[in-house]
């Protein structure tokens, strides 16, 4: 039996860790903590006492204040939040780096990547002649090469760590956005006419069972397509319309979060924060599950 179909997400948020702001549950500030510290670090701060948490926040503030004028501006906070969000990507690249950098020269050439990923397929082609793997490899190899070339800004066929990050996570880099749009178009455009029609758009999120009725959410996605996706109303999506759909430009999560943190902490309303203002509102920026009497709780936690 087929599993119930779920909706497949295509939209790439510029800050993919940050979703729309949920309503704060009893002022726990979890959303703010994750935006300001990243998911992993916000968990670490939860284990600290309030004193340790404040002390670490003070050190972070010094790093955010990049021009050293003793004020944290919305712009500086936005830069920090964007960096925190990108850190998980760099961590991900660090984990796989050694699998590809075979000659340990701290660069990954196209040849190294090709051999690591497709070497077995290229070396034993007869094994793959009639399998679905063969079609996948055949399609993915030129696609990867095209993406690698787009990421390789200096054109030396070798990726630095930054270039390799752009290759693995193209949605995070301005100069890779066209590739993201192109790959999306190629994935969905089943009849190969260079556009995405309504049925192709729906088929990407929903696989039809035997002539069964379409669920309500599919019908509302068809309306979405007509109303909001197909901007020039010609019944299909071109590259510009696809870009508008999957890489929405109209909402900058890091900017919105930075403004929110400044607004909530700016006591003297000069539209920038001093270290004192931030530390006074410390629990919005960083967390601590331990209250003052909770010193014992953290000790017990260590013994578990």
PDB file of C-alpha atoms in Angstrom:
ATOM      1  CA  UNK A   1       0.000   0.000   0.000  1.00  0.00           C
ATOM      2  CA  UNK A   2       1.199   3.485  -0.797  1.00  0.00           C
ATOM      3  CA  UNK A   3       1.917   5.727   2.155  1.00  0.00           C
ATOM      4  CA  UNK A   4      -0.309   8.800   2.486  1.00  0.00           C
ATOM      5  CA  UNK A   5       1.258  11.579   0.459  1.00  0.00           C
ATOM      6  CA  UNK A   6       2.681  14.485   2.333  1.00  0.00           C
ATOM      7  CA  UNK A   7       3.431  17.863   0.952  1.00  0.00           C
ATOM      8  CA  UNK A   8       6.958  18.334  -0.290  1.00  0.00           C
ATOM      9  CA  UNK A   9       8.581  21.685   0.476  1.00  0.00           C
ATOM     10  CA  UNK A  10      10.458  23.454  -2.292  1.00  0.00           C
ATOM     11  CA  UNK A  11      10.803  26.931  -0.841  1.00  0.00           C
ATOM     12  CA  UNK A  12      14.351  27.705   0.198  1.00  0.00           C
ATOM     13  CA  UNK A  13      14.439  30.242   2.981  1.00  0.00           C
ATOM     14  CA  UNK A  14      17.573  32.393   2.942  1.00  0.00           C
ATOM     15  CA  UNK A  15      17.959  31.537   6.627  1.00  0.00           C
ATOM     16  CA  UNK A  16      16.697  28.034   6.515  1.00  0.00           C
ATOM     17  CA  UNK A  17      16.977  27.397  10.256  1.00  0.00           C
ATOM     18  CA  UNK A  18      14.624  30.280  11.031  1.00  0.00           C
ATOM     19  CA  UNK A  19      10.971  29.730  10.309  1.00  0.00           C
ATOM     20  CA  UNK A  20       8.193  32.264  10.708  1.00  0.00           C
ATOM     21  CA  UNK A  21       8.107  33.560  14.261  1.00  0.00           C
ATOM     22  CA  UNK A  22       5.764  31.389  16.355  1.00  0.00           C
ATOM     23  CA  UNK A  23       3.791  32.917  19.231  1.00  0.00           C
ATOM     24  CA  UNK A  24       6.019  32.960  22.343  1.00  0.00           C
ATOM     25  CA  UNK A  25       4.923  30.296  24.776  1.00  0.00           C
ATOM     26  CA  UNK A  26       5.052  31.745  28.301  1.00  0.00           C
ATOM     27  CA  UNK A  27       8.007  33.970  27.356  1.00  0.00           C
ATOM     28  CA  UNK A  28      10.410  31.057  27.037  1.00  0.00           C
ATOM     29  CA  UNK A  29      12.215  32.943  24.222  1.00  0.00           C
ATOM     30  CA  UNK A  30      13.258  29.656  22.621  1.00  0.00           C
ATOM     31  CA  UNK A  31      12.924  31.096  19.116  1.00  0.00           C
ATOM     32  CA  UNK A  32      15.144  34.057  20.035  1.00  0.00           C
ATOM     33  CA  UNK A  33      17.740  31.800  21.663  1.00  0.00           C
ATOM     34  CA  UNK A  34      17.975  29.611  18.560  1.00  0.00           C
ATOM     35  CA  UNK A  35      18.230  32.640  16.275  1.00  0.00           C
ATOM     36  CA  UNK A  36      20.878  34.307  18.436  1.00  0.00           C
ATOM     37  CA  UNK A  37      22.953  31.242  19.356  1.00  0.00           C
ATOM     38  CA  UNK A  38      22.035  28.505  16.867  1.00  0.00           C
ATOM     39  CA  UNK A  39      20.229  25.289  17.827  1.00  0.00           C
ATOM     40  CA  UNK A  40      23.177  23.472  19.392  1.00  0.00           C
ATOM     41  CA  UNK A  41      24.550  26.336  21.475  1.00  0.00           C
ATOM     42  CA  UNK A  42      21.115  27.321  22.743  1.00  0.00           C
ATOM     43  CA  UNK A  43      20.822  23.834  24.271  1.00  0.00           C
ATOM     44  CA  UNK A  44      24.220  24.283  25.941  1.00  0.00           C
ATOM     45  CA  UNK A  45      23.167  27.598  27.481  1.00  0.00           C
ATOM     46  CA  UNK A  46      20.049  25.956  28.916  1.00  0.00           C
ATOM     47  CA  UNK A  47      22.329  23.856  31.130  1.00  0.00           C
ATOM     48  CA  UNK A  48      24.165  26.877  32.580  1.00  0.00           C
ATOM     49  CA  UNK A  49      23.288  28.861  35.672  1.00  0.00           C
ATOM     50  CA  UNK A  50      22.041  32.386  35.065  1.00  0.00           C
ATOM     51  CA  UNK A  51      25.430  33.775  36.200  1.00  0.00           C
ATOM     52  CA  UNK A  52      27.399  31.619  33.730  1.00  0.00           C
ATOM     53  CA  UNK A  53      24.891  32.402  31.005  1.00  0.00           C
ATOM     54  CA  UNK A  54      25.275  36.178  31.527  1.00  0.00           C
ATOM     55  CA  UNK A  55      29.045  35.939  31.651  1.00  0.00           C
ATOM     56  CA  UNK A  56      29.177  34.134  28.299  1.00  0.00           C
ATOM     57  CA  UNK A  57      26.673  36.585  26.801  1.00  0.00           C
ATOM     58  CA  UNK A  58      28.989  39.461  27.770  1.00  0.00           C
ATOM     59  CA  UNK A  59      31.801  37.874  25.759  1.00  0.00           C
ATOM     60  CA  UNK A  60      29.510  37.335  22.766  1.00  0.00           C
ATOM     61  CA  UNK A  61      28.442  41.004  22.878  1.00  0.00           C
ATOM     62  CA  UNK A  62      32.096  42.056  22.519  1.00  0.00           C
ATOM     63  CA  UNK A  63      32.338  39.942  19.362  1.00  0.00           C
ATOM     64  CA  UNK A  64      29.082  41.298  17.897  1.00  0.00           C
ATOM     65  CA  UNK A  65      30.216  44.901  18.385  1.00  0.00           C
ATOM     66  CA  UNK A  66      32.464  44.687  15.343  1.00  0.00           C
ATOM     67  CA  UNK A  67      33.477  48.354  15.216  1.00  0.00           C
ATOM     68  CA  UNK A  68      34.218  48.437  18.958  1.00  0.00           C
ATOM     69  CA  UNK A  69      32.148  51.585  19.657  1.00  0.00           C
ATOM     70  CA  UNK A  70      30.442  49.962  22.687  1.00  0.00           C
ATOM     71  CA  UNK A  71      27.075  49.878  20.918  1.00  0.00           C
ATOM     72  CA  UNK A  72      25.383  46.952  19.209  1.00  0.00           C
ATOM     73  CA  UNK A  73      23.352  48.109  16.199  1.00  0.00           C
ATOM     74  CA  UNK A  74      20.591  46.277  14.347  1.00  0.00           C
ATOM     75  CA  UNK A  75      23.025  45.825  11.442  1.00  0.00           C
ATOM     76  CA  UNK A  76      25.683  44.224  13.696  1.00  0.00           C
ATOM     77  CA  UNK A  77      23.073  41.927  15.235  1.00  0.00           C
ATOM     78  CA  UNK A  78      21.790  40.951  11.790  1.00  0.00           C
ATOM     79  CA  UNK A  79      25.329  40.082  10.648  1.00  0.00           C
ATOM     80  CA  UNK A  80      25.817  37.978  13.786  1.00  0.00           C
ATOM     81  CA  UNK A  81      22.502  36.120  13.348  1.00  0.00           C
ATOM     82  CA  UNK A  82      23.299  35.370   9.697  1.00  0.00           C
ATOM     83  CA  UNK A  83      26.694  34.019  10.752  1.00  0.00           C
ATOM     84  CA  UNK A  84      25.141  31.802  13.419  1.00  0.00           C
ATOM     85  CA  UNK A  85      22.700  30.425  10.862  1.00  0.00           C
ATOM     86  CA  UNK A  86      25.511  29.680   8.404  1.00  0.00           C
ATOM     87  CA  UNK A  87      27.601  27.926  11.030  1.00  0.00           C
ATOM     88  CA  UNK A  88      25.593  24.708  10.804  1.00  0.00           C
ATOM     89  CA  UNK A  89      26.364  24.612   7.085  1.00  0.00           C
ATOM     90  CA  UNK A  90      30.098  24.996   7.646  1.00  0.00           C
ATOM     91  CA  UNK A  91      29.919  22.291  10.335  1.00  0.00           C
ATOM     92  CA  UNK A  92      28.248  20.018   7.804  1.00  0.00           C
ATOM     93  CA  UNK A  93      30.981  20.677   5.225  1.00  0.00           C
ATOM     94  CA  UNK A  94      33.696  20.045   7.833  1.00  0.00           C
ATOM     95  CA  UNK A  95      32.172  16.608   8.530  1.00  0.00           C
ATOM     96  CA  UNK A  96      32.396  15.434   4.902  1.00  0.00           C
ATOM     97  CA  UNK A  97      35.554  17.295   3.848  1.00  0.00           C
ATOM     98  CA  UNK A  98      38.016  14.446   4.445  1.00  0.00           C
ATOM     99  CA  UNK A  99      35.883  12.025   2.403  1.00  0.00           C
ATOM    100  CA  UNK A 100      36.603  14.099  -0.698  1.00  0.00           C
ATOM    101  CA  UNK A 101      39.982  15.730  -0.070  1.00  0.00           C
ATOM    102  CA  UNK A 102      41.872  12.560  -0.901  1.00  0.00           C
ATOM    103  CA  UNK A 103      45.337  14.100  -1.365  1.00  0.00           C
ATOM    104  CA  UNK A 104      44.990  16.202   1.824  1.00  0.00           C
ATOM    105  CA  UNK A 105      45.954  19.496   0.151  1.00  0.00           C
ATOM    106  CA  UNK A 106      42.984  21.276   1.770  1.00  0.00           C
ATOM    107  CA  UNK A 107      41.313  21.742  -1.624  1.00  0.00           C
ATOM    108  CA  UNK A 108      38.925  19.469  -3.502  1.00  0.00           C
ATOM    109  CA  UNK A 109      39.401  19.178  -7.238  1.00  0.00           C
ATOM    110  CA  UNK A 110      36.572  18.236  -9.571  1.00  0.00           C
ATOM    111  CA  UNK A 111      38.468  14.986 -10.268  1.00  0.00           C
ATOM    112  CA  UNK A 112      38.615  14.147  -6.537  1.00  0.00           C
ATOM    113  CA  UNK A 113      34.905  14.812  -6.112  1.00  0.00           C
ATOM    114  CA  UNK A 114      34.029  12.863  -9.264  1.00  0.00           C
ATOM    115  CA  UNK A 115      36.085   9.837  -8.204  1.00  0.00           C
ATOM    116  CA  UNK A 116      34.739   9.880  -4.632  1.00  0.00           C
ATOM    117  CA  UNK A 117      31.121  10.153  -5.795  1.00  0.00           C
ATOM    118  CA  UNK A 118      30.987   8.425  -9.174  1.00  0.00           C
ATOM    119  CA  UNK A 119      34.255   6.446  -9.275  1.00  0.00           C
ATOM    120  CA  UNK A 120      32.682   3.013  -8.901  1.00  0.00           C
ATOM    121  CA  UNK A 121      30.012   3.794 -11.497  1.00  0.00           C
ATOM    122  CA  UNK A 122      32.600   5.120 -13.969  1.00  0.00           C
ATOM    123  CA  UNK A 123      34.917   2.146 -13.358  1.00  0.00           C
ATOM    124  CA  UNK A 124      32.259  -0.555 -13.683  1.00  0.00           C
ATOM    125  CA  UNK A 125      29.808   0.771 -16.275  1.00  0.00           C
ATOM    126  CA  UNK A 126      28.481  -2.657 -17.335  1.00  0.00           C
ATOM    127  CA  UNK A 127      27.041  -3.256 -13.865  1.00  0.00           C
ATOM    128  CA  UNK A 128      24.829  -0.193 -14.240  1.00  0.00           C
ATOM    129  CA  UNK A 129      23.643  -0.505 -17.851  1.00  0.00           C
ATOM    130  CA  UNK A 130      19.976  -1.270 -17.223  1.00  0.00           C
ATOM    131  CA  UNK A 131      19.424  -0.106 -13.670  1.00  0.00           C
ATOM    132  CA  UNK A 132      17.649   2.970 -12.433  1.00  0.00           C
ATOM    133  CA  UNK A 133      20.977   3.877 -10.784  1.00  0.00           C
ATOM    134  CA  UNK A 134      22.442   4.209 -14.269  1.00  0.00           C
ATOM    135  CA  UNK A 135      19.879   6.877 -15.183  1.00  0.00           C
ATOM    136  CA  UNK A 136      20.413   8.668 -11.887  1.00  0.00           C
ATOM    137  CA  UNK A 137      24.197   8.717 -12.266  1.00  0.00           C
ATOM    138  CA  UNK A 138      23.974   9.719 -15.909  1.00  0.00           C
ATOM    139  CA  UNK A 139      21.777  12.669 -15.004  1.00  0.00           C
ATOM    140  CA  UNK A 140      23.567  13.682 -11.791  1.00  0.00           C
ATOM    141  CA  UNK A 141      27.149  13.666 -13.056  1.00  0.00           C
ATOM    142  CA  UNK A 142      26.785  16.523 -15.598  1.00  0.00           C
ATOM    143  CA  UNK A 143      24.526  18.358 -13.178  1.00  0.00           C
ATOM    144  CA  UNK A 144      27.137  18.137 -10.415  1.00  0.00           C
ATOM    145  CA  UNK A 145      29.839  19.244 -12.835  1.00  0.00           C
ATOM    146  CA  UNK A 146      27.814  22.293 -13.864  1.00  0.00           C
ATOM    147  CA  UNK A 147      27.184  23.160 -10.216  1.00  0.00           C
ATOM    148  CA  UNK A 148      30.857  22.644  -9.318  1.00  0.00           C
ATOM    149  CA  UNK A 149      31.892  25.024 -12.120  1.00  0.00           C
ATOM    150  CA  UNK A 150      29.444  27.676 -10.889  1.00  0.00           C
ATOM    151  CA  UNK A 151      30.851  27.385  -7.357  1.00  0.00           C
ATOM    152  CA  UNK A 152      34.455  27.455  -8.560  1.00  0.00           C
ATOM    153  CA  UNK A 153      34.732  31.228  -8.840  1.00  0.00           C
ATOM    154  CA  UNK A 154      38.362  31.386  -9.968  1.00  0.00           C
ATOM    155  CA  UNK A 155      37.835  28.631 -12.550  1.00  0.00           C
ATOM    156  CA  UNK A 156      40.808  26.479 -11.524  1.00  0.00           C
ATOM    157  CA  UNK A 157      38.645  23.285 -11.342  1.00  0.00           C
ATOM    158  CA  UNK A 158      39.493  23.059  -7.647  1.00  0.00           C
ATOM    159  CA  UNK A 159      37.274  24.088  -4.756  1.00  0.00           C
ATOM    160  CA  UNK A 160      38.504  25.888  -1.665  1.00  0.00           C
ATOM    161  CA  UNK A 161      36.488  25.281   1.491  1.00  0.00           C
ATOM    162  CA  UNK A 162      34.312  28.311   0.730  1.00  0.00           C
ATOM    163  CA  UNK A 163      33.759  27.225  -2.885  1.00  0.00           C
ATOM    164  CA  UNK A 164      32.952  23.671  -1.782  1.00  0.00           C
ATOM    165  CA  UNK A 165      30.439  25.049   0.727  1.00  0.00           C
ATOM    166  CA  UNK A 166      28.761  26.935  -2.141  1.00  0.00           C
ATOM    167  CA  UNK A 167      28.727  23.697  -4.143  1.00  0.00           C
ATOM    168  CA  UNK A 168      27.067  21.656  -1.371  1.00  0.00           C
ATOM    169  CA  UNK A 169      24.731  24.445  -0.148  1.00  0.00           C
ATOM    170  CA  UNK A 170      24.048  26.604  -3.203  1.00  0.00           C
ATOM    171  CA  UNK A 171      20.870  28.129  -1.767  1.00  0.00           C
ATOM    172  CA  UNK A 172      22.986  30.065   0.769  1.00  0.00           C
ATOM    173  CA  UNK A 173      25.112  31.911  -1.810  1.00  0.00           C
ATOM    174  CA  UNK A 174      24.009  34.780  -4.012  1.00  0.00           C
ATOM    175  CA  UNK A 175      26.122  33.697  -7.018  1.00  0.00           C
ATOM    176  CA  UNK A 176      24.600  30.182  -6.897  1.00  0.00           C
ATOM    177  CA  UNK A 177      20.931  31.201  -6.948  1.00  0.00           C
ATOM    178  CA  UNK A 178      20.594  30.783 -10.731  1.00  0.00           C
ATOM    179  CA  UNK A 179      21.790  27.182 -10.416  1.00  0.00           C
ATOM    180  CA  UNK A 180      19.197  26.514  -7.676  1.00  0.00           C
ATOM    181  CA  UNK A 181      16.462  27.891  -9.954  1.00  0.00           C
ATOM    182  CA  UNK A 182      17.721  25.923 -12.968  1.00  0.00           C
ATOM    183  CA  UNK A 183      17.929  22.636 -11.031  1.00  0.00           C
ATOM    184  CA  UNK A 184      14.427  23.169  -9.638  1.00  0.00           C
ATOM    185  CA  UNK A 185      13.073  23.812 -13.138  1.00  0.00           C
ATOM    186  CA  UNK A 186      14.774  20.695 -14.518  1.00  0.00           C
ATOM    187  CA  UNK A 187      13.471  18.553 -11.640  1.00  0.00           C
ATOM    188  CA  UNK A 188       9.844  19.535 -12.103  1.00  0.00           C
ATOM    189  CA  UNK A 189       9.603  20.168 -15.855  1.00  0.00           C
ATOM    190  CA  UNK A 190       8.703  16.648 -16.943  1.00  0.00           C
ATOM    191  CA  UNK A 191       7.721  17.465 -20.535  1.00  0.00           C
ATOM    192  CA  UNK A 192      10.965  19.376 -21.110  1.00  0.00           C
ATOM    193  CA  UNK A 193       9.446  22.566 -22.512  1.00  0.00           C
ATOM    194  CA  UNK A 194      11.471  24.809 -20.192  1.00  0.00           C
ATOM    195  CA  UNK A 195       8.458  25.808 -18.070  1.00  0.00           C
ATOM    196  CA  UNK A 196       6.527  24.396 -15.103  1.00  0.00           C
ATOM    197  CA  UNK A 197       2.818  24.028 -15.781  1.00  0.00           C
ATOM    198  CA  UNK A 198       0.199  23.583 -13.085  1.00  0.00           C
ATOM    199  CA  UNK A 199       0.118  19.783 -13.277  1.00  0.00           C
ATOM    200  CA  UNK A 200       3.920  19.575 -13.056  1.00  0.00           C
ATOM    201  CA  UNK A 201       3.841  21.944 -10.080  1.00  0.00           C
ATOM    202  CA  UNK A 202       1.306  19.732  -8.303  1.00  0.00           C
ATOM    203  CA  UNK A 203       3.038  16.456  -9.274  1.00  0.00           C
ATOM    204  CA  UNK A 204       6.175  17.697  -7.513  1.00  0.00           C
ATOM    205  CA  UNK A 205       4.340  17.768  -4.174  1.00  0.00           C
ATOM    206  CA  UNK A 206       1.710  15.122  -4.617  1.00  0.00           C
ATOM    207  CA  UNK A 207       1.667  11.747  -6.369  1.00  0.00           C
ATOM    208  CA  UNK A 208      -1.735  10.805  -7.739  1.00  0.00           C
ATOM    209  CA  UNK A 209      -3.249   7.523  -6.644  1.00  0.00           C
ATOM    210  CA  UNK A 210      -5.572   5.603  -8.958  1.00  0.00           C
ATOM    211  CA  UNK A 211      -7.913   8.383 -10.068  1.00  0.00           C
ATOM    212  CA  UNK A 212      -8.747   9.227  -6.457  1.00  0.00           C
ATOM    213  CA  UNK A 213     -10.013  12.702  -5.589  1.00  0.00           C
ATOM    214  CA  UNK A 214      -7.383  15.330  -4.819  1.00  0.00           C
ATOM    215  CA  UNK A 215      -7.099  16.368  -1.154  1.00  0.00           C
ATOM    216  CA  UNK A 216      -8.204  19.886  -0.247  1.00  0.00           C
ATOM    217  CA  UNK A 217      -4.640  21.113   0.219  1.00  0.00           C
ATOM    218  CA  UNK A 218      -3.853  20.138  -3.384  1.00  0.00           C
ATOM    219  CA  UNK A 219      -6.856  22.112  -4.643  1.00  0.00           C
ATOM    220  CA  UNK A 220      -5.710  25.129  -2.643  1.00  0.00           C
ATOM    221  CA  UNK A 221      -2.183  24.717  -4.094  1.00  0.00           C
ATOM    222  CA  UNK A 222      -3.734  24.865  -7.576  1.00  0.00           C
ATOM    223  CA  UNK A 223      -5.305  28.189  -6.568  1.00  0.00           C
ATOM    224  CA  UNK A 224      -1.925  29.319  -5.171  1.00  0.00           C
ATOM    225  CA  UNK A 225      -0.374  28.513  -8.529  1.00  0.00           C
ATOM    226  CA  UNK A 226      -2.926  30.592 -10.432  1.00  0.00           C
ATOM    227  CA  UNK A 227      -3.083  33.489  -7.973  1.00  0.00           C
ATOM    228  CA  UNK A 228       0.459  33.911  -6.655  1.00  0.00           C
ATOM    229  CA  UNK A 229       2.961  31.749  -8.547  1.00  0.00           C
ATOM    230  CA  UNK A 230       2.002  32.432 -12.169  1.00  0.00           C
ATOM    231  CA  UNK A 231       2.656  36.172 -12.068  1.00  0.00           C
ATOM    232  CA  UNK A 232       2.145  36.896 -15.764  1.00  0.00           C
ATOM    233  CA  UNK A 233      -0.929  34.625 -15.922  1.00  0.00           C
ATOM    234  CA  UNK A 234       0.228  32.574 -18.929  1.00  0.00           C
ATOM    235  CA  UNK A 235      -0.549  29.236 -17.254  1.00  0.00           C
ATOM    236  CA  UNK A 236       3.071  28.248 -16.588  1.00  0.00           C
ATOM    237  CA  UNK A 237       6.104  29.300 -14.543  1.00  0.00           C
ATOM    238  CA  UNK A 238       9.252  30.633 -16.181  1.00  0.00           C
ATOM    239  CA  UNK A 239      12.617  30.993 -14.420  1.00  0.00           C
ATOM    240  CA  UNK A 240      11.775  34.404 -12.926  1.00  0.00           C
ATOM    241  CA  UNK A 241       8.528  33.074 -11.474  1.00  0.00           C
ATOM    242  CA  UNK A 242      10.315  29.998 -10.088  1.00  0.00           C
ATOM    243  CA  UNK A 243      12.941  32.241  -8.482  1.00  0.00           C
ATOM    244  CA  UNK A 244      10.213  34.359  -6.929  1.00  0.00           C
ATOM    245  CA  UNK A 245       8.559  31.202  -5.549  1.00  0.00           C
ATOM    246  CA  UNK A 246      11.507  29.260  -4.117  1.00  0.00           C
ATOM    247  CA  UNK A 247      13.809  32.140  -3.135  1.00  0.00           C
ATOM    248  CA  UNK A 248      11.421  34.738  -1.718  1.00  0.00           C
ATOM    249  CA  UNK A 249      13.174  38.087  -1.335  1.00  0.00           C
ATOM    250  CA  UNK A 250      10.507  39.937   0.536  1.00  0.00           C
ATOM    251  CA  UNK A 251      11.245  38.757   4.063  1.00  0.00           C
ATOM    252  CA  UNK A 252      14.640  38.789   5.731  1.00  0.00           C
ATOM    253  CA  UNK A 253      14.403  36.680   8.877  1.00  0.00           C
ATOM    254  CA  UNK A 254      17.738  37.821  10.286  1.00  0.00           C
ATOM    255  CA  UNK A 255      16.781  41.468   9.804  1.00  0.00           C
ATOM    256  CA  UNK A 256      13.382  40.925  11.457  1.00  0.00           C
ATOM    257  CA  UNK A 257      14.910  39.078  14.422  1.00  0.00           C
ATOM    258  CA  UNK A 258      17.642  41.709  14.897  1.00  0.00           C
ATOM    259  CA  UNK A 259      15.032  44.502  14.913  1.00  0.00           C
ATOM    260  CA  UNK A 260      12.927  42.563  17.394  1.00  0.00           C
ATOM    261  CA  UNK A 261      15.863  42.019  19.801  1.00  0.00           C
ATOM    262  CA  UNK A 262      16.838  45.705  19.632  1.00  0.00           C
ATOM    263  CA  UNK A 263      13.265  46.907  20.074  1.00  0.00           C
ATOM    264  CA  UNK A 264      12.658  44.711  23.125  1.00  0.00           C
ATOM    265  CA  UNK A 265      15.930  45.621  24.880  1.00  0.00           C
ATOM    266  CA  UNK A 266      16.467  49.273  23.952  1.00  0.00           C
ATOM    267  CA  UNK A 267      15.627  51.028  27.244  1.00  0.00           C
ATOM    268  CA  UNK A 268      16.659  54.562  26.246  1.00  0.00           C
ATOM    269  CA  UNK A 269      15.179  54.222  22.728  1.00  0.00           C
ATOM    270  CA  UNK A 270      18.304  55.396  20.886  1.00  0.00           C
ATOM    271  CA  UNK A 271      17.846  52.442  18.493  1.00  0.00           C
ATOM    272  CA  UNK A 272      21.076  50.716  19.514  1.00  0.00           C
ATOM    273  CA  UNK A 273      22.039  48.583  22.498  1.00  0.00           C
ATOM    274  CA  UNK A 274      24.711  48.947  25.123  1.00  0.00           C
ATOM    275  CA  UNK A 275      26.172  45.881  26.779  1.00  0.00           C
ATOM    276  CA  UNK A 276      24.232  46.870  29.931  1.00  0.00           C
ATOM    277  CA  UNK A 277      20.921  46.925  28.045  1.00  0.00           C
ATOM    278  CA  UNK A 278      21.620  43.487  26.590  1.00  0.00           C
ATOM    279  CA  UNK A 279      22.695  41.993  29.934  1.00  0.00           C
ATOM    280  CA  UNK A 280      19.667  43.479  31.643  1.00  0.00           C
ATOM    281  CA  UNK A 281      17.460  41.591  29.178  1.00  0.00           C
ATOM    282  CA  UNK A 282      19.844  38.597  29.084  1.00  0.00           C
ATOM    283  CA  UNK A 283      17.171  35.880  29.214  1.00  0.00           C
ATOM    284  CA  UNK A 284      15.795  36.975  25.864  1.00  0.00           C
ATOM    285  CA  UNK A 285      19.187  36.457  24.183  1.00  0.00           C
ATOM    286  CA  UNK A 286      20.395  33.342  25.987  1.00  0.00           C
ATOM    287  CA  UNK A 287      18.746  30.760  28.199  1.00  0.00           C
ATOM    288  CA  UNK A 288      19.215  29.122  31.548  1.00  0.00           C
ATOM    289  CA  UNK A 289      16.822  26.525  32.906  1.00  0.00           C
ATOM    290  CA  UNK A 290      18.445  26.844  36.330  1.00  0.00           C
ATOM    291  CA  UNK A 291      17.068  29.454  38.696  1.00  0.00           C
ATOM    292  CA  UNK A 292      19.132  30.595  41.687  1.00  0.00           C
ATOM    293  CA  UNK A 293      17.985  27.728  43.875  1.00  0.00           C
ATOM    294  CA  UNK A 294      18.642  25.494  40.876  1.00  0.00           C
ATOM    295  CA  UNK A 295      22.412  25.335  41.435  1.00  0.00           C
ATOM    296  CA  UNK A 296      21.780  21.854  42.882  1.00  0.00           C
ATOM    297  CA  UNK A 297      19.804  20.859  39.808  1.00  0.00           C
ATOM    298  CA  UNK A 298      22.791  21.462  37.531  1.00  0.00           C
ATOM    299  CA  UNK A 299      25.051  19.502  39.840  1.00  0.00           C
ATOM    300  CA  UNK A 300      22.609  16.574  39.791  1.00  0.00           C
ATOM    301  CA  UNK A 301      22.377  16.888  36.038  1.00  0.00           C
ATOM    302  CA  UNK A 302      26.148  16.345  35.732  1.00  0.00           C
ATOM    303  CA  UNK A 303      25.949  13.199  37.833  1.00  0.00           C
ATOM    304  CA  UNK A 304      23.210  11.568  35.752  1.00  0.00           C
TER     305      UNK A 304
END
